[in-house]
Amino acid sequence: MTTGTTWPAARVLRDRDAGLYLCGVVVSGFGTSALWLACGVWVKDLTGSDGLAALCLLAMWLPTLAGPLLGTLADRGRRKPLLIGVNLLLGGLLLTLVGIDAPGELWLLYAVLFVYGAAGVVHDAAESALVATAVDPSLLGDFNGLRMTAAEGMKLLAPLAGAGLYTAYGGAGVALLDAATFVLATGVYALLRVREERPAPPHGGTRRRTAEGIRHLWAHPVLRPLVLAGGATMLLAGLNGAMVYAVVDGLGHSPAYAGVLYAVQGAGSVAAGLLSGPALRRLEARCFAAYGIALLALAVALRAVPSDPVALVCSAAVGAGLPAVLIAALTSVQRETPGPLLGRVTATAHTLVYAPNVAGLAAGAALVELVSHRPVLVCLGAALLGTAVALLPPPSRARREAAPHG
């Protein structure tokens, strides 16, 4: 087994399957991030409506609410063929968008985005389950950290590429790009050398199988507090995210300055992803997550200070602190869940963690119009700090739960 002193990127990339998984994340993540921005612009250009443009994001996010149900699909058969099939399905669906050039045809765009979101839930659940099977357990923390780094890197680069491609070739060009990335990802997944046993035939109906995943997550002493803390953190992070333009206005800059803050935040997330593997080998998952939330709490509260240097440092700290609970929760789900349940439990955890972020963004958009952003940010910081404190296990319990993972 590789020693813990090796740089985590090298530890993961030496593992052939882990490296291929990361390539798949980079390729498909690039296309998804490019499409996410271009669809809103596409709808805005065709209709002139901000509300209809915003529906693109809603269409992609809405299937997340059905995560516990969709996750059962990832447990019904072998995960590698499922990943290949989902990528081919999405690549084919995106080709149907090429001919859209009138407002009356946008129903097709929304339908494709809805299926895109639902397939993404199944894809993420199957991928997480297959990773837990194919990647050495000692590398899971490193892998999930580097996966976060890769995803954040694509969020920095892909929207710019998508905007440029949309300007040159329109929405059809971006759809073709995203379709091509899914075809490439299909090839990457086909190269995986992983042996999977065919799952036993499912017992009971869909409702029973869905409930099994929910029960496992809720009854587990490690997973439940991590997932609940993750959901609370993402809710408060959504509220914080809705304040970004008010923060920029308070600094005396144009709205475009928000791009600078987002870029710095992304850099913080990249750093957090690189360091999370070593951190999870030294700290119990709940402690690692709690320290990250505490850093996020401090950064959010200090964003109330109208200072450019403070704002930049806080953006980097937000990017570094927020991924901790997400990486800790996902890694723990992979380590603490039996293989036959892993798809359902992963999808349920994703729903409980990520869906509150949408509610937070919506609530924050309304709140920022009613009150000053500065006291809101201080209150959010206090709430996040309370979440971090509540997540920390008692010292005696932390010693019992802490165990080396590679």
mmCIF file of C-alpha atoms in Angstrom:
data_model
loop_
_atom_site.group_PDB
_atom_site.id
_atom_site.type_symbol
_atom_site.label_atom_id
_atom_site.label_comp_id
_atom_site.label_asym_id
_atom_site.label_seq_id
_atom_site.Cartn_x
_atom_site.Cartn_y
_atom_site.Cartn_z
ATOM 1 C CA MET A 1 0.000 0.000 0.000
ATOM 2 C CA THR A 2 1.196 3.493 -0.793
ATOM 3 C CA THR A 3 2.573 5.391 2.153
ATOM 4 C CA GLY A 4 0.655 8.320 3.596
ATOM 5 C CA THR A 5 3.570 10.704 3.033
ATOM 6 C CA THR A 6 3.215 10.613 -0.762
ATOM 7 C CA TRP A 7 1.592 13.664 -2.315
ATOM 8 C CA PRO A 8 -2.123 12.780 -2.689
ATOM 9 C CA ALA A 9 -2.339 13.616 -6.409
ATOM 10 C CA ALA A 10 0.415 11.095 -7.093
ATOM 11 C CA ARG A 11 -1.241 8.505 -4.828
ATOM 12 C CA VAL A 12 -4.469 8.695 -6.793
ATOM 13 C CA LEU A 13 -3.019 9.018 -10.275
ATOM 14 C CA ARG A 14 -0.806 5.963 -9.751
ATOM 15 C CA ASP A 15 -4.031 4.012 -9.408
ATOM 16 C CA ARG A 16 -5.114 3.380 -12.997
ATOM 17 C CA ASP A 17 -8.861 3.263 -12.347
ATOM 18 C CA ALA A 18 -8.802 6.306 -10.074
ATOM 19 C CA GLY A 19 -6.980 8.282 -12.748
ATOM 20 C CA LEU A 20 -9.508 7.226 -15.380
ATOM 21 C CA TYR A 21 -12.387 8.247 -13.137
ATOM 22 C CA LEU A 22 -10.845 11.697 -12.715
ATOM 23 C CA CYS A 23 -10.455 12.001 -16.487
ATOM 24 C CA GLY A 24 -14.146 11.208 -16.848
ATOM 25 C CA VAL A 25 -15.034 13.845 -14.253
ATOM 26 C CA VAL A 26 -12.952 16.480 -16.036
ATOM 27 C CA VAL A 27 -14.333 15.702 -19.495
ATOM 28 C CA SER A 28 -18.037 15.493 -18.626
ATOM 29 C CA GLY A 29 -17.764 18.297 -16.041
ATOM 30 C CA PHE A 30 -16.372 20.632 -18.693
ATOM 31 C CA GLY A 31 -19.347 20.042 -20.964
ATOM 32 C CA THR A 32 -21.902 20.322 -18.167
ATOM 33 C CA SER A 33 -20.497 23.604 -16.856
ATOM 34 C CA ALA A 34 -20.399 25.080 -20.362
ATOM 35 C CA LEU A 35 -24.003 24.029 -21.032
ATOM 36 C CA TRP A 36 -25.235 25.342 -17.677
ATOM 37 C CA LEU A 37 -24.283 28.917 -18.579
ATOM 38 C CA ALA A 38 -25.133 28.736 -22.287
ATOM 39 C CA CYS A 39 -28.694 27.449 -21.797
ATOM 40 C CA GLY A 40 -29.699 30.466 -19.735
ATOM 41 C CA VAL A 41 -28.184 32.833 -22.294
ATOM 42 C CA TRP A 42 -29.835 30.870 -25.109
ATOM 43 C CA VAL A 43 -33.296 31.207 -23.549
ATOM 44 C CA LYS A 44 -32.722 34.860 -22.716
ATOM 45 C CA ASP A 45 -31.770 35.609 -26.319
ATOM 46 C CA LEU A 46 -34.828 33.812 -27.716
ATOM 47 C CA THR A 47 -37.419 35.170 -25.256
ATOM 48 C CA GLY A 48 -35.945 38.188 -23.471
ATOM 49 C CA SER A 49 -37.254 36.701 -20.202
ATOM 50 C CA ASP A 50 -35.079 36.417 -17.091
ATOM 51 C CA GLY A 51 -37.635 34.089 -15.493
ATOM 52 C CA LEU A 52 -37.623 31.630 -18.391
ATOM 53 C CA ALA A 53 -33.822 31.699 -18.411
ATOM 54 C CA ALA A 54 -33.772 30.871 -14.688
ATOM 55 C CA LEU A 55 -36.028 27.851 -15.361
ATOM 56 C CA CYS A 56 -33.065 26.138 -17.044
ATOM 57 C CA LEU A 57 -31.303 25.810 -13.696
ATOM 58 C CA LEU A 58 -34.521 24.698 -12.015
ATOM 59 C CA ALA A 59 -35.093 22.004 -14.645
ATOM 60 C CA MET A 60 -31.619 20.573 -14.000
ATOM 61 C CA TRP A 61 -31.916 20.729 -10.196
ATOM 62 C CA LEU A 62 -35.498 19.500 -9.754
ATOM 63 C CA PRO A 63 -34.725 15.774 -10.199
ATOM 64 C CA THR A 64 -32.348 15.993 -7.231
ATOM 65 C CA LEU A 65 -35.438 15.943 -5.000
ATOM 66 C CA ALA A 66 -36.148 12.404 -6.253
ATOM 67 C CA GLY A 67 -32.622 11.256 -5.387
ATOM 68 C CA PRO A 68 -33.637 8.463 -2.958
ATOM 69 C CA LEU A 69 -35.898 6.957 -5.634
ATOM 70 C CA LEU A 70 -33.520 7.433 -8.589
ATOM 71 C CA GLY A 71 -30.660 5.983 -6.575
ATOM 72 C CA THR A 72 -32.347 2.575 -6.570
ATOM 73 C CA LEU A 73 -31.526 2.324 -10.288
ATOM 74 C CA ALA A 74 -27.820 2.393 -9.445
ATOM 75 C CA ASP A 75 -28.218 -0.686 -7.241
ATOM 76 C CA ARG A 76 -30.200 -2.884 -9.643
ATOM 77 C CA GLY A 77 -27.358 -3.921 -11.955
ATOM 78 C CA ARG A 78 -23.653 -3.586 -12.591
ATOM 79 C CA ARG A 79 -22.526 0.032 -12.324
ATOM 80 C CA LYS A 80 -19.967 0.190 -15.165
ATOM 81 C CA PRO A 81 -22.479 -0.672 -17.946
ATOM 82 C CA LEU A 82 -24.945 1.738 -16.334
ATOM 83 C CA LEU A 83 -22.421 4.602 -16.460
ATOM 84 C CA ILE A 84 -21.666 3.862 -20.107
ATOM 85 C CA GLY A 85 -25.371 3.737 -20.952
ATOM 86 C CA VAL A 86 -26.167 6.994 -19.141
ATOM 87 C CA ASN A 87 -23.355 8.828 -20.943
ATOM 88 C CA LEU A 88 -24.499 7.546 -24.338
ATOM 89 C CA LEU A 89 -28.101 8.499 -23.532
ATOM 90 C CA LEU A 90 -27.150 12.046 -22.625
ATOM 91 C CA GLY A 91 -24.900 12.414 -25.641
ATOM 92 C CA GLY A 92 -27.780 11.404 -27.902
ATOM 93 C CA LEU A 93 -30.322 13.610 -26.137
ATOM 94 C CA LEU A 94 -28.153 16.693 -26.483
ATOM 95 C CA LEU A 95 -28.099 16.276 -30.256
ATOM 96 C CA THR A 96 -31.854 16.959 -30.288
ATOM 97 C CA LEU A 97 -31.157 20.544 -29.179
ATOM 98 C CA VAL A 98 -29.233 21.463 -32.318
ATOM 99 C CA GLY A 99 -32.319 22.590 -34.246
ATOM 100 C CA ILE A 100 -33.837 24.880 -31.590
ATOM 101 C CA ASP A 101 -34.091 28.415 -32.941
ATOM 102 C CA ALA A 102 -37.509 29.720 -31.838
ATOM 103 C CA PRO A 103 -39.256 30.334 -28.477
ATOM 104 C CA GLY A 104 -41.930 27.761 -29.291
ATOM 105 C CA GLU A 105 -39.304 25.011 -29.352
ATOM 106 C CA LEU A 106 -37.933 25.685 -25.870
ATOM 107 C CA TRP A 107 -40.134 22.977 -24.337
ATOM 108 C CA LEU A 108 -37.648 20.505 -25.817
ATOM 109 C CA LEU A 109 -34.740 22.271 -24.111
ATOM 110 C CA TYR A 110 -36.470 22.137 -20.722
ATOM 111 C CA ALA A 111 -37.391 18.467 -21.221
ATOM 112 C CA VAL A 112 -33.807 17.560 -22.108
ATOM 113 C CA LEU A 113 -32.458 19.504 -19.124
ATOM 114 C CA PHE A 114 -34.897 17.693 -16.815
ATOM 115 C CA VAL A 115 -33.769 14.286 -18.134
ATOM 116 C CA TYR A 116 -30.175 15.557 -17.928
ATOM 117 C CA GLY A 117 -30.648 16.296 -14.234
ATOM 118 C CA ALA A 118 -32.342 12.961 -13.508
ATOM 119 C CA ALA A 119 -29.668 11.019 -15.377
ATOM 120 C CA GLY A 120 -27.031 12.997 -13.490
ATOM 121 C CA VAL A 121 -28.463 11.796 -10.163
ATOM 122 C CA VAL A 122 -28.270 8.168 -11.322
ATOM 123 C CA HIS A 123 -24.808 8.733 -12.817
ATOM 124 C CA ASP A 124 -23.390 10.244 -9.609
ATOM 125 C CA ALA A 125 -24.844 7.450 -7.472
ATOM 126 C CA ALA A 126 -23.478 4.723 -9.744
ATOM 127 C CA GLU A 127 -20.098 6.413 -10.046
ATOM 128 C CA SER A 128 -19.732 6.808 -6.280
ATOM 129 C CA ALA A 129 -20.646 3.168 -5.742
ATOM 130 C CA LEU A 130 -18.237 1.960 -8.412
ATOM 131 C CA VAL A 131 -15.440 4.165 -7.064
ATOM 132 C CA ALA A 132 -15.868 2.594 -3.632
ATOM 133 C CA THR A 133 -15.441 -0.828 -5.262
ATOM 134 C CA ALA A 134 -12.603 -0.051 -7.667
ATOM 135 C CA VAL A 135 -10.464 2.421 -5.709
ATOM 136 C CA ASP A 136 -8.398 1.388 -2.704
ATOM 137 C CA PRO A 137 -10.162 2.519 0.502
ATOM 138 C CA SER A 138 -7.012 4.372 1.570
ATOM 139 C CA LEU A 139 -7.374 6.564 -1.546
ATOM 140 C CA LEU A 140 -11.045 7.472 -1.195
ATOM 141 C CA GLY A 141 -10.424 10.713 0.688
ATOM 142 C CA ASP A 142 -7.751 11.750 -1.800
ATOM 143 C CA PHE A 143 -9.926 10.787 -4.744
ATOM 144 C CA ASN A 144 -12.951 12.747 -3.519
ATOM 145 C CA GLY A 145 -10.761 15.751 -2.793
ATOM 146 C CA LEU A 146 -9.226 15.658 -6.249
ATOM 147 C CA ARG A 147 -12.675 15.114 -7.751
ATOM 148 C CA MET A 148 -13.738 18.340 -6.047
ATOM 149 C CA THR A 149 -10.606 20.051 -7.364
ATOM 150 C CA ALA A 150 -11.340 18.877 -10.897
ATOM 151 C CA ALA A 151 -14.985 19.956 -10.705
ATOM 152 C CA GLU A 152 -14.101 23.401 -9.367
ATOM 153 C CA GLY A 153 -11.422 23.801 -12.003
ATOM 154 C CA MET A 154 -13.975 23.098 -14.716
ATOM 155 C CA LYS A 155 -16.337 25.669 -13.178
ATOM 156 C CA LEU A 156 -13.601 28.262 -13.594
ATOM 157 C CA LEU A 157 -12.722 27.386 -17.193
ATOM 158 C CA ALA A 158 -15.792 25.903 -18.846
ATOM 159 C CA PRO A 159 -18.235 28.846 -18.534
ATOM 160 C CA LEU A 160 -15.746 31.080 -20.360
ATOM 161 C CA ALA A 161 -15.319 28.476 -23.080
ATOM 162 C CA GLY A 162 -19.084 27.986 -23.274
ATOM 163 C CA ALA A 163 -19.716 31.708 -23.554
ATOM 164 C CA GLY A 164 -17.152 32.013 -26.352
ATOM 165 C CA LEU A 165 -18.551 29.018 -28.204
ATOM 166 C CA TYR A 166 -22.107 30.336 -27.826
ATOM 167 C CA THR A 167 -21.065 33.715 -29.215
ATOM 168 C CA ALA A 168 -19.443 32.067 -32.235
ATOM 169 C CA TYR A 169 -21.852 29.212 -32.995
ATOM 170 C CA GLY A 170 -24.945 29.677 -30.821
ATOM 171 C CA GLY A 171 -26.553 27.191 -28.455
ATOM 172 C CA ALA A 172 -26.256 24.363 -30.966
ATOM 173 C CA GLY A 173 -22.475 24.607 -30.795
ATOM 174 C CA VAL A 174 -22.482 24.251 -27.006
ATOM 175 C CA ALA A 175 -24.901 21.308 -27.203
ATOM 176 C CA LEU A 176 -22.584 19.567 -29.658
ATOM 177 C CA LEU A 177 -19.609 20.211 -27.374
ATOM 178 C CA ASP A 178 -21.420 18.701 -24.387
ATOM 179 C CA ALA A 179 -22.532 15.706 -26.465
ATOM 180 C CA ALA A 180 -18.910 15.139 -27.510
ATOM 181 C CA THR A 181 -17.739 15.219 -23.875
ATOM 182 C CA PHE A 182 -20.226 12.475 -22.985
ATOM 183 C CA VAL A 183 -18.980 10.334 -25.860
ATOM 184 C CA LEU A 184 -15.401 10.822 -24.617
ATOM 185 C CA ALA A 185 -16.460 10.006 -21.047
ATOM 186 C CA THR A 186 -18.080 6.809 -22.352
ATOM 187 C CA GLY A 187 -14.712 5.763 -23.762
ATOM 188 C CA VAL A 188 -12.999 6.525 -20.466
ATOM 189 C CA TYR A 189 -15.461 4.414 -18.458
ATOM 190 C CA ALA A 190 -15.132 1.578 -20.973
ATOM 191 C CA LEU A 191 -11.395 1.410 -20.195
ATOM 192 C CA LEU A 192 -11.971 0.742 -16.484
ATOM 193 C CA ARG A 193 -10.683 -2.612 -15.253
ATOM 194 C CA VAL A 194 -13.203 -3.403 -12.598
ATOM 195 C CA ARG A 195 -14.828 -6.730 -11.817
ATOM 196 C CA GLU A 196 -18.418 -6.500 -10.654
ATOM 197 C CA GLU A 197 -20.630 -9.291 -9.481
ATOM 198 C CA ARG A 198 -24.169 -9.167 -10.778
ATOM 199 C CA PRO A 199 -26.375 -7.974 -7.885
ATOM 200 C CA ALA A 200 -28.888 -10.342 -6.398
ATOM 201 C CA PRO A 201 -32.453 -9.870 -7.665
ATOM 202 C CA PRO A 202 -34.145 -7.050 -5.725
ATOM 203 C CA HIS A 203 -36.510 -7.996 -2.934
ATOM 204 C CA GLY A 204 -39.693 -6.006 -2.520
ATOM 205 C CA GLY A 205 -40.984 -3.080 -4.526
ATOM 206 C CA THR A 206 -39.324 0.209 -5.377
ATOM 207 C CA ARG A 207 -40.736 1.865 -2.273
ATOM 208 C CA ARG A 208 -39.195 -0.752 -0.007
ATOM 209 C CA ARG A 209 -35.788 -0.523 -1.707
ATOM 210 C CA THR A 210 -35.864 3.273 -1.464
ATOM 211 C CA ALA A 211 -36.744 3.068 2.222
ATOM 212 C CA GLU A 212 -33.815 0.710 2.869
ATOM 213 C CA GLY A 213 -31.347 3.362 1.743
ATOM 214 C CA ILE A 214 -33.027 6.077 3.786
ATOM 215 C CA ARG A 215 -33.100 3.880 6.905
ATOM 216 C CA HIS A 216 -29.421 3.016 6.622
ATOM 217 C CA LEU A 217 -28.457 6.660 6.337
ATOM 218 C CA TRP A 218 -30.718 7.841 9.145
ATOM 219 C CA ALA A 219 -29.757 5.096 11.594
ATOM 220 C CA HIS A 220 -25.997 5.355 11.060
ATOM 221 C CA PRO A 221 -24.230 7.224 13.901
ATOM 222 C CA VAL A 222 -21.543 8.644 11.586
ATOM 223 C CA LEU A 223 -23.500 9.374 8.399
ATOM 224 C CA ARG A 224 -26.590 11.039 9.837
ATOM 225 C CA PRO A 225 -24.830 13.938 11.615
ATOM 226 C CA LEU A 226 -22.515 14.509 8.644
ATOM 227 C CA VAL A 227 -25.338 14.620 6.112
ATOM 228 C CA LEU A 228 -27.551 16.819 8.293
ATOM 229 C CA ALA A 229 -24.656 19.207 8.891
ATOM 230 C CA GLY A 230 -23.948 19.201 5.151
ATOM 231 C CA GLY A 231 -27.546 20.133 4.368
ATOM 232 C CA ALA A 232 -27.576 22.912 6.957
ATOM 233 C CA THR A 233 -24.251 24.222 5.669
ATOM 234 C CA MET A 234 -25.428 24.257 2.054
ATOM 235 C CA LEU A 235 -28.653 26.038 3.041
ATOM 236 C CA LEU A 236 -26.668 28.784 4.774
ATOM 237 C CA ALA A 237 -24.120 28.838 1.948
ATOM 238 C CA GLY A 238 -26.965 29.433 -0.490
ATOM 239 C CA LEU A 239 -28.118 32.419 1.558
ATOM 240 C CA ASN A 240 -24.544 33.688 1.593
ATOM 241 C CA GLY A 241 -24.216 33.219 -2.160
ATOM 242 C CA ALA A 242 -27.275 35.356 -2.789
ATOM 243 C CA MET A 243 -25.521 38.251 -1.016
ATOM 244 C CA VAL A 244 -22.524 38.389 -3.342
ATOM 245 C CA TYR A 245 -23.755 41.285 -5.492
ATOM 246 C CA ALA A 246 -24.682 43.269 -2.390
ATOM 247 C CA VAL A 247 -21.141 42.672 -1.097
ATOM 248 C CA VAL A 248 -19.722 43.862 -4.414
ATOM 249 C CA ASP A 249 -21.925 46.956 -4.317
ATOM 250 C CA GLY A 250 -20.774 47.675 -0.764
ATOM 251 C CA LEU A 251 -17.181 47.582 -1.993
ATOM 252 C CA GLY A 252 -17.991 50.189 -4.625
ATOM 253 C CA HIS A 253 -17.362 47.929 -7.636
ATOM 254 C CA SER A 254 -19.428 47.046 -10.683
ATOM 255 C CA PRO A 255 -21.296 43.691 -10.710
ATOM 256 C CA ALA A 256 -18.536 42.211 -12.893
ATOM 257 C CA TYR A 257 -16.262 42.217 -9.802
ATOM 258 C CA ALA A 258 -18.274 39.228 -8.575
ATOM 259 C CA GLY A 259 -16.359 37.202 -11.159
ATOM 260 C CA VAL A 260 -13.122 38.039 -9.356
ATOM 261 C CA LEU A 261 -14.570 36.874 -6.037
ATOM 262 C CA TYR A 262 -15.863 33.654 -7.598
ATOM 263 C CA ALA A 263 -12.460 32.968 -9.169
ATOM 264 C CA VAL A 264 -10.704 33.414 -5.817
ATOM 265 C CA GLN A 265 -13.319 31.189 -4.164
ATOM 266 C CA GLY A 266 -12.685 28.530 -6.802
ATOM 267 C CA ALA A 267 -8.961 28.695 -6.095
ATOM 268 C CA GLY A 268 -9.713 28.076 -2.413
ATOM 269 C CA SER A 269 -11.796 25.023 -3.319
ATOM 270 C CA VAL A 270 -8.996 23.656 -5.485
ATOM 271 C CA ALA A 271 -6.597 23.950 -2.536
ATOM 272 C CA ALA A 272 -9.086 22.286 -0.187
ATOM 273 C CA GLY A 273 -9.504 19.382 -2.574
ATOM 274 C CA LEU A 274 -5.758 18.782 -2.713
ATOM 275 C CA LEU A 275 -5.408 18.786 1.077
ATOM 276 C CA SER A 276 -8.541 16.860 2.063
ATOM 277 C CA GLY A 277 -7.061 13.373 1.637
ATOM 278 C CA PRO A 278 -4.187 13.893 4.086
ATOM 279 C CA ALA A 279 -6.561 15.711 6.455
ATOM 280 C CA LEU A 280 -9.028 12.818 6.494
ATOM 281 C CA ARG A 281 -6.195 10.422 7.350
ATOM 282 C CA ARG A 282 -5.317 12.504 10.405
ATOM 283 C CA LEU A 283 -8.765 13.613 11.567
ATOM 284 C CA GLU A 284 -12.065 11.869 12.199
ATOM 285 C CA ALA A 285 -14.514 12.839 9.425
ATOM 286 C CA ARG A 286 -16.800 14.817 11.734
ATOM 287 C CA CYS A 287 -13.870 16.854 13.057
ATOM 288 C CA PHE A 288 -12.568 17.596 9.563
ATOM 289 C CA ALA A 289 -16.031 18.708 8.446
ATOM 290 C CA ALA A 290 -16.573 20.805 11.579
ATOM 291 C CA TYR A 291 -13.260 22.646 11.168
ATOM 292 C CA GLY A 292 -14.145 23.430 7.561
ATOM 293 C CA ILE A 293 -17.572 24.759 8.550
ATOM 294 C CA ALA A 294 -15.963 26.894 11.275
ATOM 295 C CA LEU A 295 -13.608 28.416 8.691
ATOM 296 C CA LEU A 296 -16.599 29.070 6.441
ATOM 297 C CA ALA A 297 -18.446 30.710 9.359
ATOM 298 C CA LEU A 298 -15.594 33.130 10.022
ATOM 299 C CA ALA A 299 -15.272 33.985 6.326
ATOM 300 C CA VAL A 300 -18.995 34.619 5.854
ATOM 301 C CA ALA A 301 -19.238 36.893 8.886
ATOM 302 C CA LEU A 302 -16.162 38.903 7.864
ATOM 303 C CA ARG A 303 -17.608 39.543 4.398
ATOM 304 C CA ALA A 304 -19.629 42.226 6.139
ATOM 305 C CA VAL A 305 -16.419 44.295 6.377
ATOM 306 C CA PRO A 306 -16.302 46.720 3.376
ATOM 307 C CA SER A 307 -12.676 46.093 2.413
ATOM 308 C CA ASP A 308 -11.258 44.671 -0.813
ATOM 309 C CA PRO A 309 -8.414 42.694 0.830
ATOM 310 C CA VAL A 310 -10.812 41.266 3.420
ATOM 311 C CA ALA A 311 -13.320 40.339 0.713
ATOM 312 C CA LEU A 312 -10.676 38.500 -1.306
ATOM 313 C CA VAL A 313 -9.342 36.598 1.711
ATOM 314 C CA CYS A 314 -12.881 35.705 2.759
ATOM 315 C CA SER A 315 -13.710 34.417 -0.725
ATOM 316 C CA ALA A 316 -10.669 32.138 -0.629
ATOM 317 C CA ALA A 317 -11.668 30.955 2.860
ATOM 318 C CA VAL A 318 -15.249 30.267 1.733
ATOM 319 C CA GLY A 319 -13.858 28.150 -1.096
ATOM 320 C CA ALA A 320 -11.548 26.287 1.271
ATOM 321 C CA GLY A 321 -14.048 25.743 4.089
ATOM 322 C CA LEU A 322 -17.206 24.713 2.241
ATOM 323 C CA PRO A 323 -15.874 21.539 0.522
ATOM 324 C CA ALA A 324 -14.777 19.970 3.831
ATOM 325 C CA VAL A 325 -18.213 18.771 4.890
ATOM 326 C CA LEU A 326 -19.076 17.667 1.340
ATOM 327 C CA ILE A 327 -15.912 15.577 0.956
ATOM 328 C CA ALA A 328 -16.184 14.175 4.482
ATOM 329 C CA ALA A 329 -19.819 13.153 3.972
ATOM 330 C CA LEU A 330 -19.264 11.497 0.584
ATOM 331 C CA THR A 331 -16.149 9.640 1.708
ATOM 332 C CA SER A 332 -17.934 8.404 4.834
ATOM 333 C CA VAL A 333 -20.919 7.218 2.788
ATOM 334 C CA GLN A 334 -18.552 5.197 0.590
ATOM 335 C CA ARG A 335 -16.721 3.706 3.575
ATOM 336 C CA GLU A 336 -19.691 3.019 5.843
ATOM 337 C CA THR A 337 -22.300 1.683 3.387
ATOM 338 C CA PRO A 338 -22.551 -1.919 2.115
ATOM 339 C CA GLY A 339 -22.071 -2.185 -1.652
ATOM 340 C CA PRO A 340 -25.629 -3.328 -2.497
ATOM 341 C CA LEU A 341 -27.040 -0.193 -0.809
ATOM 342 C CA LEU A 342 -24.437 2.313 -1.937
ATOM 343 C CA GLY A 343 -26.289 3.774 -4.919
ATOM 344 C CA ARG A 344 -29.428 4.495 -2.912
ATOM 345 C CA VAL A 345 -27.592 5.877 0.085
ATOM 346 C CA THR A 346 -25.372 8.102 -2.071
ATOM 347 C CA ALA A 347 -28.333 9.551 -3.958
ATOM 348 C CA THR A 348 -30.241 10.140 -0.709
ATOM 349 C CA ALA A 349 -27.233 11.873 0.830
ATOM 350 C CA HIS A 350 -26.844 14.088 -2.255
ATOM 351 C CA THR A 351 -30.504 15.115 -2.019
ATOM 352 C CA LEU A 352 -30.274 15.977 1.672
ATOM 353 C CA VAL A 353 -27.025 17.904 1.208
ATOM 354 C CA TYR A 354 -27.492 19.749 -2.091
ATOM 355 C CA ALA A 355 -31.230 20.448 -2.334
ATOM 356 C CA PRO A 356 -31.166 22.959 0.578
ATOM 357 C CA ASN A 357 -28.691 25.069 -1.408
ATOM 358 C CA VAL A 358 -31.395 25.869 -3.968
ATOM 359 C CA ALA A 359 -33.784 26.890 -1.186
ATOM 360 C CA GLY A 360 -31.069 29.058 0.342
ATOM 361 C CA LEU A 361 -30.387 30.830 -2.946
ATOM 362 C CA ALA A 362 -34.103 31.523 -3.446
ATOM 363 C CA ALA A 363 -34.608 32.767 0.121
ATOM 364 C CA GLY A 364 -31.462 34.886 -0.043
ATOM 365 C CA ALA A 365 -32.574 36.522 -3.283
ATOM 366 C CA ALA A 366 -35.741 37.691 -1.519
ATOM 367 C CA LEU A 367 -34.006 38.610 1.752
ATOM 368 C CA VAL A 368 -31.322 40.803 0.173
ATOM 369 C CA GLU A 369 -34.054 43.059 -1.208
ATOM 370 C CA LEU A 370 -35.536 43.631 2.255
ATOM 371 C CA VAL A 371 -32.614 44.156 4.643
ATOM 372 C CA SER A 372 -28.966 45.193 4.627
ATOM 373 C CA HIS A 373 -26.626 42.352 3.754
ATOM 374 C CA ARG A 374 -24.155 43.067 6.580
ATOM 375 C CA PRO A 375 -26.247 41.940 9.581
ATOM 376 C CA VAL A 376 -27.467 38.977 7.521
ATOM 377 C CA LEU A 377 -23.877 37.856 6.897
ATOM 378 C CA VAL A 378 -23.017 38.130 10.599
ATOM 379 C CA CYS A 379 -26.085 36.060 11.494
ATOM 380 C CA LEU A 380 -25.201 33.475 8.863
ATOM 381 C CA GLY A 381 -21.691 33.248 10.281
ATOM 382 C CA ALA A 382 -23.092 32.649 13.766
ATOM 383 C CA ALA A 383 -25.455 29.946 12.468
ATOM 384 C CA LEU A 384 -22.608 28.216 10.639
ATOM 385 C CA LEU A 385 -20.455 28.312 13.761
ATOM 386 C CA GLY A 386 -23.304 26.696 15.695
ATOM 387 C CA THR A 387 -23.496 23.980 13.030
ATOM 388 C CA ALA A 388 -19.763 23.329 13.371
ATOM 389 C CA VAL A 389 -19.932 23.084 17.167
ATOM 390 C CA ALA A 390 -22.924 20.735 17.020
ATOM 391 C CA LEU A 391 -21.091 18.455 14.592
ATOM 392 C CA LEU A 392 -17.997 18.032 16.759
ATOM 393 C CA PRO A 393 -18.232 14.722 18.655
ATOM 394 C CA PRO A 394 -17.507 14.650 22.391
ATOM 395 C CA PRO A 395 -13.781 14.016 22.974
ATOM 396 C CA SER A 396 -14.297 10.482 24.299
ATOM 397 C CA ARG A 397 -16.559 9.554 21.382
ATOM 398 C CA ALA A 398 -14.167 11.072 18.853
ATOM 399 C CA ARG A 399 -11.373 8.864 20.216
ATOM 400 C CA ARG A 400 -13.577 5.765 19.877
ATOM 401 C CA GLU A 401 -14.685 6.603 16.320
ATOM 402 C CA ALA A 402 -11.299 7.719 15.017
ATOM 403 C CA ALA A 403 -9.596 4.977 13.076
ATOM 404 C CA PRO A 404 -6.855 5.034 10.430
ATOM 405 C CA HIS A 405 -8.038 4.580 6.807
ATOM 406 C CA GLY A 406 -4.910 3.571 4.998
#
